[in-house]
Amino acid sequence: MSSDVAVRFDDVSKRYRRGGARRPSVGDHWTDFKDRVSNRLRGGSSVGTLALDSVSFEVAEGDAFAILGANGAGKTTAIRVLTRISRPTSGRVSVRGRVGAIIDVGVGMHPELSGRENIWLYGTVLGMLRSQIRRRFHDIVAFAELEDVLDRPLKYFSTGMQLRLGFAIAAYVDPDILVVDEALAVGDAAFQAKCAQRMQEMVREGCTLLYVSHSLASVENLCRRGILLEGGRVVVDGDIVDVVAGYRQRVR
Amino acid sequence: MAVEPIARPGGRRQRRYEVLPGKEPGVSRRVSRHYWDALLAFALRNVQVRYKQAILGFAWVVVQPLALLALFVVFLGHVAKISSAPGLPYAAFALSAVVPWQFASGAATSAASALVSDSPLVRRVYYPRELSVLGAVVADLPDFAVGLALFAVVDPFLGAHFSWSFALVPLLCVLLLLPVVAVSLPGAAITAYSRDLLQILPVVTQLWLFASPVAYPLTAVPHRWRSLYALLNPLVGPIDGFRHVAAGTAPDAGVLAWSALGGALLLMAGVAVFMRLEADVADVV
């Protein structure tokens, strides 16, 4: 892959087994097994849900890139494959650099631990050394505006506070690629503006941004390029204006 | 998914990876300085969470084994006067095996649900999945250390007489860790796919207890079966070793060696199962 490409999807497909990502009971195992056997006999292999269907796209280093699509179009699956949380059924994803991802409010921080303890834990899980966290600690706390409640267990934080902390950690682990998935929609206007400003700042400093959102205004404001997903396929790939236009036309 | 540091024009080292349908990278690719930081963070988290919203907090690390020990001394030292090994009173005999057994069963049990209880993290962040499992095992080490300290301090009062073989304790701890990690890894991965294992786990643990020389001495097993016994149940070697430490005698080197072999084979099998299952853990957990 050429040196200025940060993320590349090469014909990536992702198939979830029956019932989405979960397989609950003996009965389901049995039907799953039967389906697979009968499919094998008929020569097909289409069991489960195809969340991504031969998706290919490239994100240049330093670009601000949007992934748009209706609910269930495959945006989150694309992000999960990109961040290595789950692996593709076929195809290849190449990523250059450290990824910082905000996939959900609370992002998997521990409710019983204090804000301070969560910064250490989550920062480490995201790939930072203790020394790097120590250097960034004050930036994280200052951005999240949580100086006063830092030693309170996370479960007593409001949703907004959890979101601020999660974003602050992911945004200050010095990622080469920042992935933001819809999470920000929960925050209030002031916080969203602050996050948007931080993301722009990071892009200016050379960070690659992958942004998933339904807020078209913020997408147009932040991103230069993007793709539109529909039913797991890429239907528009190009300038952000075209992608947003495609979204307006199809998702309504 | 290979992660390789590559040079970047700015001089900063940058990581690159490829996500492929295939398996995870091997063990050697993962071990880095950050890996140990992360393992420590997981273990620390488990210890912190365990004693949160408890008035005694971290003091429980000491208080709980101490309370168990008090029960032990009162009931086994004075009430039930059973003799099981020549020259070793029952309380001293029992404590020497209960300390390693408590650690083995406790660590394996908490590790079995490690990936399930970490599912919020597993579903939202990528990290080497075994960190959850190993973190659960490591989090039980402080309790084990306190147990060992109590063993060292209290067992002589119960009738144990230590000698040079006490120096073997670190080796015995390593031998004890082998089977514990070996069953924890596949246990946690299988539980991520189906919770049935958690239901059967208390039964399996009880079975393992009866299959280990905790309530009876190794000499209860006929001599010609001992090697096979130690190979099939890798806990036999270290537990019997602790017995010998309490009695001040030399452990049976053959039994230790067979258990070490059994533990190593079990660990290889456990790692193999784990690596097959871990890649899809986030999709199913």
PDB file of C-alpha atoms in Angstrom, chain B residues 67-279:
ATOM      1  CA  ALA B  67     -10.398 -15.575  58.962  1.00  0.00           C
ATOM      2  CA  LEU B  68     -10.289 -18.797  56.937  1.00  0.00           C
ATOM      3  CA  LEU B  69      -7.131 -19.763  58.734  1.00  0.00           C
ATOM      4  CA  ALA B  70      -8.676 -19.105  62.159  1.00  0.00           C
ATOM      5  CA  LEU B  71     -11.563 -21.423  61.273  1.00  0.00           C
ATOM      6  CA  PHE B  72      -9.053 -23.925  60.137  1.00  0.00           C
ATOM      7  CA  VAL B  73      -6.930 -23.911  63.237  1.00  0.00           C
ATOM      8  CA  VAL B  74      -9.930 -24.092  65.562  1.00  0.00           C
ATOM      9  CA  PHE B  75     -11.690 -26.926  63.778  1.00  0.00           C
ATOM     10  CA  LEU B  76      -8.851 -29.010  62.447  1.00  0.00           C
ATOM     11  CA  GLY B  77      -6.277 -28.262  65.121  1.00  0.00           C
ATOM     12  CA  HIS B  78      -8.477 -28.940  68.134  1.00  0.00           C
ATOM     13  CA  VAL B  79     -11.771 -30.477  67.161  1.00  0.00           C
ATOM     14  CA  ALA B  80     -11.080 -32.999  64.425  1.00  0.00           C
ATOM     15  CA  LYS B  81      -7.961 -34.864  65.435  1.00  0.00           C
ATOM     16  CA  ILE B  82      -7.299 -36.822  62.281  1.00  0.00           C
ATOM     17  CA  SER B  83      -3.832 -37.975  61.438  1.00  0.00           C
ATOM     18  CA  SER B  84      -2.977 -38.427  57.766  1.00  0.00           C
ATOM     19  CA  ALA B  85       0.730 -38.241  57.210  1.00  0.00           C
ATOM     20  CA  PRO B  86       3.467 -39.590  59.423  1.00  0.00           C
ATOM     21  CA  GLY B  87       4.899 -36.866  61.623  1.00  0.00           C
ATOM     22  CA  LEU B  88       2.571 -34.154  60.285  1.00  0.00           C
ATOM     23  CA  PRO B  89      -0.539 -33.111  62.276  1.00  0.00           C
ATOM     24  CA  TYR B  90      -3.702 -32.827  60.199  1.00  0.00           C
ATOM     25  CA  ALA B  91      -4.027 -29.031  60.454  1.00  0.00           C
ATOM     26  CA  ALA B  92      -0.512 -28.497  59.124  1.00  0.00           C
ATOM     27  CA  PHE B  93      -1.087 -31.205  56.533  1.00  0.00           C
ATOM     28  CA  ALA B  94      -4.342 -29.629  55.329  1.00  0.00           C
ATOM     29  CA  LEU B  95      -3.200 -26.002  55.318  1.00  0.00           C
ATOM     30  CA  SER B  96      -0.191 -26.807  53.134  1.00  0.00           C
ATOM     31  CA  ALA B  97      -2.519 -28.046  50.372  1.00  0.00           C
ATOM     32  CA  VAL B  98      -5.449 -25.715  50.922  1.00  0.00           C
ATOM     33  CA  VAL B  99      -3.388 -22.587  50.212  1.00  0.00           C
ATOM     34  CA  PRO B 100      -2.326 -23.642  46.676  1.00  0.00           C
ATOM     35  CA  TRP B 101      -5.718 -25.225  45.993  1.00  0.00           C
ATOM     36  CA  GLN B 102      -7.612 -22.066  46.976  1.00  0.00           C
ATOM     37  CA  PHE B 103      -5.493 -20.095  44.545  1.00  0.00           C
ATOM     38  CA  ALA B 104      -5.871 -22.597  41.690  1.00  0.00           C
ATOM     39  CA  SER B 105      -9.640 -22.960  41.980  1.00  0.00           C
ATOM     40  CA  GLY B 106     -10.242 -19.270  42.718  1.00  0.00           C
ATOM     41  CA  ALA B 107      -8.100 -17.998  39.843  1.00  0.00           C
ATOM     42  CA  ALA B 108      -9.527 -20.477  37.335  1.00  0.00           C
ATOM     43  CA  THR B 109     -13.079 -19.614  38.393  1.00  0.00           C
ATOM     44  CA  SER B 110     -12.664 -15.854  38.102  1.00  0.00           C
ATOM     45  CA  ALA B 111     -10.752 -16.255  34.829  1.00  0.00           C
ATOM     46  CA  ALA B 112     -13.551 -18.351  33.296  1.00  0.00           C
ATOM     47  CA  SER B 113     -15.909 -15.369  33.286  1.00  0.00           C
ATOM     48  CA  ALA B 114     -13.193 -12.790  32.541  1.00  0.00           C
ATOM     49  CA  LEU B 115     -14.105 -12.217  28.889  1.00  0.00           C
ATOM     50  CA  VAL B 116     -17.816 -12.123  29.660  1.00  0.00           C
ATOM     51  CA  SER B 117     -17.428  -9.552  32.415  1.00  0.00           C
ATOM     52  CA  ASP B 118     -15.129  -7.555  30.129  1.00  0.00           C
ATOM     53  CA  SER B 119     -17.641  -7.723  27.273  1.00  0.00           C
ATOM     54  CA  PRO B 120     -18.285  -3.937  27.290  1.00  0.00           C
ATOM     55  CA  LEU B 121     -14.583  -3.484  26.631  1.00  0.00           C
ATOM     56  CA  VAL B 122     -14.260  -6.440  24.259  1.00  0.00           C
ATOM     57  CA  ARG B 123     -17.078  -5.143  22.073  1.00  0.00           C
ATOM     58  CA  ARG B 124     -15.732  -1.602  21.858  1.00  0.00           C
ATOM     59  CA  VAL B 125     -11.955  -1.756  21.896  1.00  0.00           C
ATOM     60  CA  TYR B 126      -9.345  -4.008  20.371  1.00  0.00           C
ATOM     61  CA  TYR B 127      -6.716  -5.366  22.712  1.00  0.00           C
ATOM     62  CA  PRO B 128      -5.086  -8.786  22.950  1.00  0.00           C
ATOM     63  CA  ARG B 129      -7.995 -10.730  24.446  1.00  0.00           C
ATOM     64  CA  GLU B 130      -5.883 -12.914  26.700  1.00  0.00           C
ATOM     65  CA  LEU B 131      -5.112  -9.826  28.787  1.00  0.00           C
ATOM     66  CA  SER B 132      -8.573 -10.114  30.353  1.00  0.00           C
ATOM     67  CA  VAL B 133      -7.909 -13.724  31.292  1.00  0.00           C
ATOM     68  CA  LEU B 134      -4.329 -13.339  32.469  1.00  0.00           C
ATOM     69  CA  GLY B 135      -5.331 -10.181  34.321  1.00  0.00           C
ATOM     70  CA  ALA B 136      -7.889 -12.213  36.284  1.00  0.00           C
ATOM     71  CA  VAL B 137      -5.250 -14.796  37.212  1.00  0.00           C
ATOM     72  CA  VAL B 138      -2.680 -12.166  38.182  1.00  0.00           C
ATOM     73  CA  ALA B 139      -5.308 -10.373  40.293  1.00  0.00           C
ATOM     74  CA  ASP B 140      -5.530 -13.474  42.487  1.00  0.00           C
ATOM     75  CA  LEU B 141      -1.783 -13.502  43.152  1.00  0.00           C
ATOM     76  CA  PRO B 142      -1.876 -11.008  46.063  1.00  0.00           C
ATOM     77  CA  ASP B 143      -4.318 -13.268  47.921  1.00  0.00           C
ATOM     78  CA  PHE B 144      -2.106 -16.221  47.159  1.00  0.00           C
ATOM     79  CA  ALA B 145       0.935 -14.345  48.449  1.00  0.00           C
ATOM     80  CA  VAL B 146      -0.865 -13.597  51.708  1.00  0.00           C
ATOM     81  CA  GLY B 147      -1.895 -17.255  51.907  1.00  0.00           C
ATOM     82  CA  LEU B 148       1.712 -18.296  51.416  1.00  0.00           C
ATOM     83  CA  ALA B 149       2.893 -15.866  54.077  1.00  0.00           C
ATOM     84  CA  LEU B 150       0.345 -17.282  56.510  1.00  0.00           C
ATOM     85  CA  PHE B 151       1.438 -20.783  55.577  1.00  0.00           C
ATOM     86  CA  ALA B 152       5.056 -19.856  56.289  1.00  0.00           C
ATOM     87  CA  VAL B 153       4.238 -18.180  59.606  1.00  0.00           C
ATOM     88  CA  VAL B 154       1.419 -20.324  60.984  1.00  0.00           C
ATOM     89  CA  ASP B 155       2.091 -23.832  59.698  1.00  0.00           C
ATOM     90  CA  PRO B 156       5.057 -24.396  62.070  1.00  0.00           C
ATOM     91  CA  PHE B 157       2.716 -23.673  64.998  1.00  0.00           C
ATOM     92  CA  LEU B 158       0.376 -26.335  63.652  1.00  0.00           C
ATOM     93  CA  GLY B 159       3.175 -28.859  63.650  1.00  0.00           C
ATOM     94  CA  ALA B 160       5.034 -28.336  60.353  1.00  0.00           C
ATOM     95  CA  HIS B 161       8.826 -28.362  60.450  1.00  0.00           C
ATOM     96  CA  PHE B 162      10.396 -26.583  57.492  1.00  0.00           C
ATOM     97  CA  SER B 163      13.838 -27.482  56.182  1.00  0.00           C
ATOM     98  CA  TRP B 164      15.857 -26.731  53.024  1.00  0.00           C
ATOM     99  CA  SER B 165      12.934 -27.843  50.841  1.00  0.00           C
ATOM    100  CA  PHE B 166      11.209 -24.542  51.682  1.00  0.00           C
ATOM    101  CA  ALA B 167      13.501 -23.020  49.041  1.00  0.00           C
ATOM    102  CA  LEU B 168      11.480 -24.932  46.422  1.00  0.00           C
ATOM    103  CA  VAL B 169       8.356 -22.826  47.031  1.00  0.00           C
ATOM    104  CA  PRO B 170       8.987 -20.455  44.060  1.00  0.00           C
ATOM    105  CA  LEU B 171       9.364 -23.443  41.745  1.00  0.00           C
ATOM    106  CA  LEU B 172       6.151 -24.951  43.112  1.00  0.00           C
ATOM    107  CA  CYS B 173       4.338 -21.666  42.463  1.00  0.00           C
ATOM    108  CA  VAL B 174       5.427 -21.718  38.821  1.00  0.00           C
ATOM    109  CA  LEU B 175       4.297 -25.330  38.469  1.00  0.00           C
ATOM    110  CA  LEU B 176       0.974 -24.329  40.024  1.00  0.00           C
ATOM    111  CA  LEU B 177       0.520 -21.461  37.571  1.00  0.00           C
ATOM    112  CA  LEU B 178       0.962 -23.682  34.495  1.00  0.00           C
ATOM    113  CA  PRO B 179      -2.305 -25.663  34.792  1.00  0.00           C
ATOM    114  CA  VAL B 180      -4.180 -22.631  36.139  1.00  0.00           C
ATOM    115  CA  VAL B 181      -3.364 -20.533  33.054  1.00  0.00           C
ATOM    116  CA  ALA B 182      -3.817 -23.601  30.850  1.00  0.00           C
ATOM    117  CA  VAL B 183      -7.465 -24.078  31.833  1.00  0.00           C
ATOM    118  CA  SER B 184      -8.256 -20.361  32.260  1.00  0.00           C
ATOM    119  CA  LEU B 185      -7.552 -19.399  28.636  1.00  0.00           C
ATOM    120  CA  PRO B 186      -9.835 -21.904  26.880  1.00  0.00           C
ATOM    121  CA  GLY B 187     -12.345 -21.665  29.734  1.00  0.00           C
ATOM    122  CA  ALA B 188     -12.780 -17.921  29.237  1.00  0.00           C
ATOM    123  CA  ALA B 189     -12.921 -18.213  25.439  1.00  0.00           C
ATOM    124  CA  ILE B 190     -15.501 -21.006  25.486  1.00  0.00           C
ATOM    125  CA  THR B 191     -17.598 -19.085  28.018  1.00  0.00           C
ATOM    126  CA  ALA B 192     -17.603 -16.115  25.647  1.00  0.00           C
ATOM    127  CA  TYR B 193     -19.365 -18.334  23.091  1.00  0.00           C
ATOM    128  CA  SER B 194     -21.714 -20.155  25.438  1.00  0.00           C
ATOM    129  CA  ARG B 195     -22.409 -19.674  29.128  1.00  0.00           C
ATOM    130  CA  ASP B 196     -23.010 -23.374  29.779  1.00  0.00           C
ATOM    131  CA  LEU B 197     -19.499 -23.755  31.124  1.00  0.00           C
ATOM    132  CA  LEU B 198     -20.204 -21.339  33.992  1.00  0.00           C
ATOM    133  CA  GLN B 199     -23.043 -23.589  35.166  1.00  0.00           C
ATOM    134  CA  ILE B 200     -20.984 -26.754  35.169  1.00  0.00           C
ATOM    135  CA  LEU B 201     -17.887 -25.036  36.571  1.00  0.00           C
ATOM    136  CA  PRO B 202     -18.603 -25.586  40.299  1.00  0.00           C
ATOM    137  CA  VAL B 203     -19.071 -29.295  39.580  1.00  0.00           C
ATOM    138  CA  VAL B 204     -15.850 -29.495  37.588  1.00  0.00           C
ATOM    139  CA  THR B 205     -13.994 -27.614  40.314  1.00  0.00           C
ATOM    140  CA  GLN B 206     -15.296 -30.009  42.960  1.00  0.00           C
ATOM    141  CA  LEU B 207     -14.263 -32.934  40.787  1.00  0.00           C
ATOM    142  CA  TRP B 208     -10.790 -31.472  40.375  1.00  0.00           C
ATOM    143  CA  LEU B 209     -10.566 -31.058  44.151  1.00  0.00           C
ATOM    144  CA  PHE B 210     -11.354 -34.739  44.687  1.00  0.00           C
ATOM    145  CA  ALA B 211      -8.892 -35.631  41.928  1.00  0.00           C
ATOM    146  CA  SER B 212      -6.120 -33.701  43.686  1.00  0.00           C
ATOM    147  CA  PRO B 213      -4.268 -34.750  46.840  1.00  0.00           C
ATOM    148  CA  VAL B 214      -5.803 -32.023  49.008  1.00  0.00           C
ATOM    149  CA  ALA B 215      -7.984 -34.007  51.416  1.00  0.00           C
ATOM    150  CA  TYR B 216      -5.789 -37.095  51.192  1.00  0.00           C
ATOM    151  CA  PRO B 217      -2.046 -37.656  50.878  1.00  0.00           C
ATOM    152  CA  LEU B 218      -0.404 -38.701  47.610  1.00  0.00           C
ATOM    153  CA  THR B 219       0.532 -41.962  49.316  1.00  0.00           C
ATOM    154  CA  ALA B 220      -3.156 -42.920  49.109  1.00  0.00           C
ATOM    155  CA  VAL B 221      -2.546 -43.463  45.380  1.00  0.00           C
ATOM    156  CA  PRO B 222      -0.827 -46.779  44.537  1.00  0.00           C
ATOM    157  CA  HIS B 223       2.818 -46.290  43.676  1.00  0.00           C
ATOM    158  CA  ARG B 224       2.649 -47.512  40.081  1.00  0.00           C
ATOM    159  CA  TRP B 225      -0.173 -45.070  39.202  1.00  0.00           C
ATOM    160  CA  ARG B 226       1.475 -41.986  40.631  1.00  0.00           C
ATOM    161  CA  SER B 227       3.330 -40.896  37.478  1.00  0.00           C
ATOM    162  CA  LEU B 228       0.217 -41.143  35.343  1.00  0.00           C
ATOM    163  CA  TYR B 229      -1.807 -39.435  38.081  1.00  0.00           C
ATOM    164  CA  ALA B 230       0.673 -36.554  38.199  1.00  0.00           C
ATOM    165  CA  LEU B 231       0.738 -36.283  34.388  1.00  0.00           C
ATOM    166  CA  LEU B 232      -3.038 -36.236  33.978  1.00  0.00           C
ATOM    167  CA  ASN B 233      -3.585 -33.809  36.853  1.00  0.00           C
ATOM    168  CA  PRO B 234      -0.752 -31.267  36.809  1.00  0.00           C
ATOM    169  CA  LEU B 235      -1.905 -29.905  40.181  1.00  0.00           C
ATOM    170  CA  VAL B 236      -0.678 -33.093  41.852  1.00  0.00           C
ATOM    171  CA  GLY B 237       3.020 -32.201  41.644  1.00  0.00           C
ATOM    172  CA  PRO B 238       2.882 -28.708  43.175  1.00  0.00           C
ATOM    173  CA  ILE B 239       0.295 -29.627  45.836  1.00  0.00           C
ATOM    174  CA  ASP B 240       2.254 -32.674  46.909  1.00  0.00           C
ATOM    175  CA  GLY B 241       5.336 -30.446  46.827  1.00  0.00           C
ATOM    176  CA  PHE B 242       3.781 -28.071  49.361  1.00  0.00           C
ATOM    177  CA  ARG B 243       3.018 -31.107  51.535  1.00  0.00           C
ATOM    178  CA  HIS B 244       6.664 -32.081  51.524  1.00  0.00           C
ATOM    179  CA  VAL B 245       7.680 -28.502  52.296  1.00  0.00           C
ATOM    180  CA  ALA B 246       5.444 -28.614  55.384  1.00  0.00           C
ATOM    181  CA  ALA B 247       6.905 -31.956  56.438  1.00  0.00           C
ATOM    182  CA  GLY B 248      10.435 -30.724  55.786  1.00  0.00           C
ATOM    183  CA  THR B 249      11.119 -33.559  53.381  1.00  0.00           C
ATOM    184  CA  ALA B 250      12.265 -33.617  49.755  1.00  0.00           C
ATOM    185  CA  PRO B 251       9.416 -33.639  47.172  1.00  0.00           C
ATOM    186  CA  ASP B 252       9.211 -36.564  44.805  1.00  0.00           C
ATOM    187  CA  ALA B 253      11.173 -35.294  41.776  1.00  0.00           C
ATOM    188  CA  GLY B 254       9.440 -37.775  39.460  1.00  0.00           C
ATOM    189  CA  VAL B 255       5.982 -36.567  40.436  1.00  0.00           C
ATOM    190  CA  LEU B 256       7.059 -32.943  39.989  1.00  0.00           C
ATOM    191  CA  ALA B 257       8.521 -33.675  36.556  1.00  0.00           C
ATOM    192  CA  TRP B 258       5.429 -35.528  35.345  1.00  0.00           C
ATOM    193  CA  SER B 259       3.193 -32.691  36.518  1.00  0.00           C
ATOM    194  CA  ALA B 260       5.445 -30.122  34.865  1.00  0.00           C
ATOM    195  CA  LEU B 261       5.151 -32.058  31.606  1.00  0.00           C
ATOM    196  CA  GLY B 262       1.402 -32.428  32.017  1.00  0.00           C
ATOM    197  CA  GLY B 263       1.067 -28.715  32.809  1.00  0.00           C
ATOM    198  CA  ALA B 264       3.141 -27.714  29.777  1.00  0.00           C
ATOM    199  CA  LEU B 265       1.122 -29.952  27.432  1.00  0.00           C
ATOM    200  CA  LEU B 266      -2.137 -28.650  28.879  1.00  0.00           C
ATOM    201  CA  LEU B 267      -0.928 -25.078  28.434  1.00  0.00           C
ATOM    202  CA  MET B 268      -0.066 -25.692  24.788  1.00  0.00           C
ATOM    203  CA  ALA B 269      -3.503 -27.171  24.178  1.00  0.00           C
ATOM    204  CA  GLY B 270      -5.158 -24.311  26.061  1.00  0.00           C
ATOM    205  CA  VAL B 271      -3.293 -21.639  24.083  1.00  0.00           C
ATOM    206  CA  ALA B 272      -4.166 -23.407  20.813  1.00  0.00           C
ATOM    207  CA  VAL B 273      -7.877 -23.470  21.676  1.00  0.00           C
ATOM    208  CA  PHE B 274      -7.777 -19.852  22.803  1.00  0.00           C
ATOM    209  CA  MET B 275      -6.118 -18.625  19.629  1.00  0.00           C
ATOM    210  CA  ARG B 276      -8.713 -20.371  17.490  1.00  0.00           C
ATOM    211  CA  LEU B 277     -11.575 -18.777  19.374  1.00  0.00           C
ATOM    212  CA  GLU B 278     -10.336 -15.301  20.305  1.00  0.00           C
ATOM    213  CA  ALA B 279     -10.616 -13.619  16.897  1.00  0.00           C
TER     214      ALA B 279
END
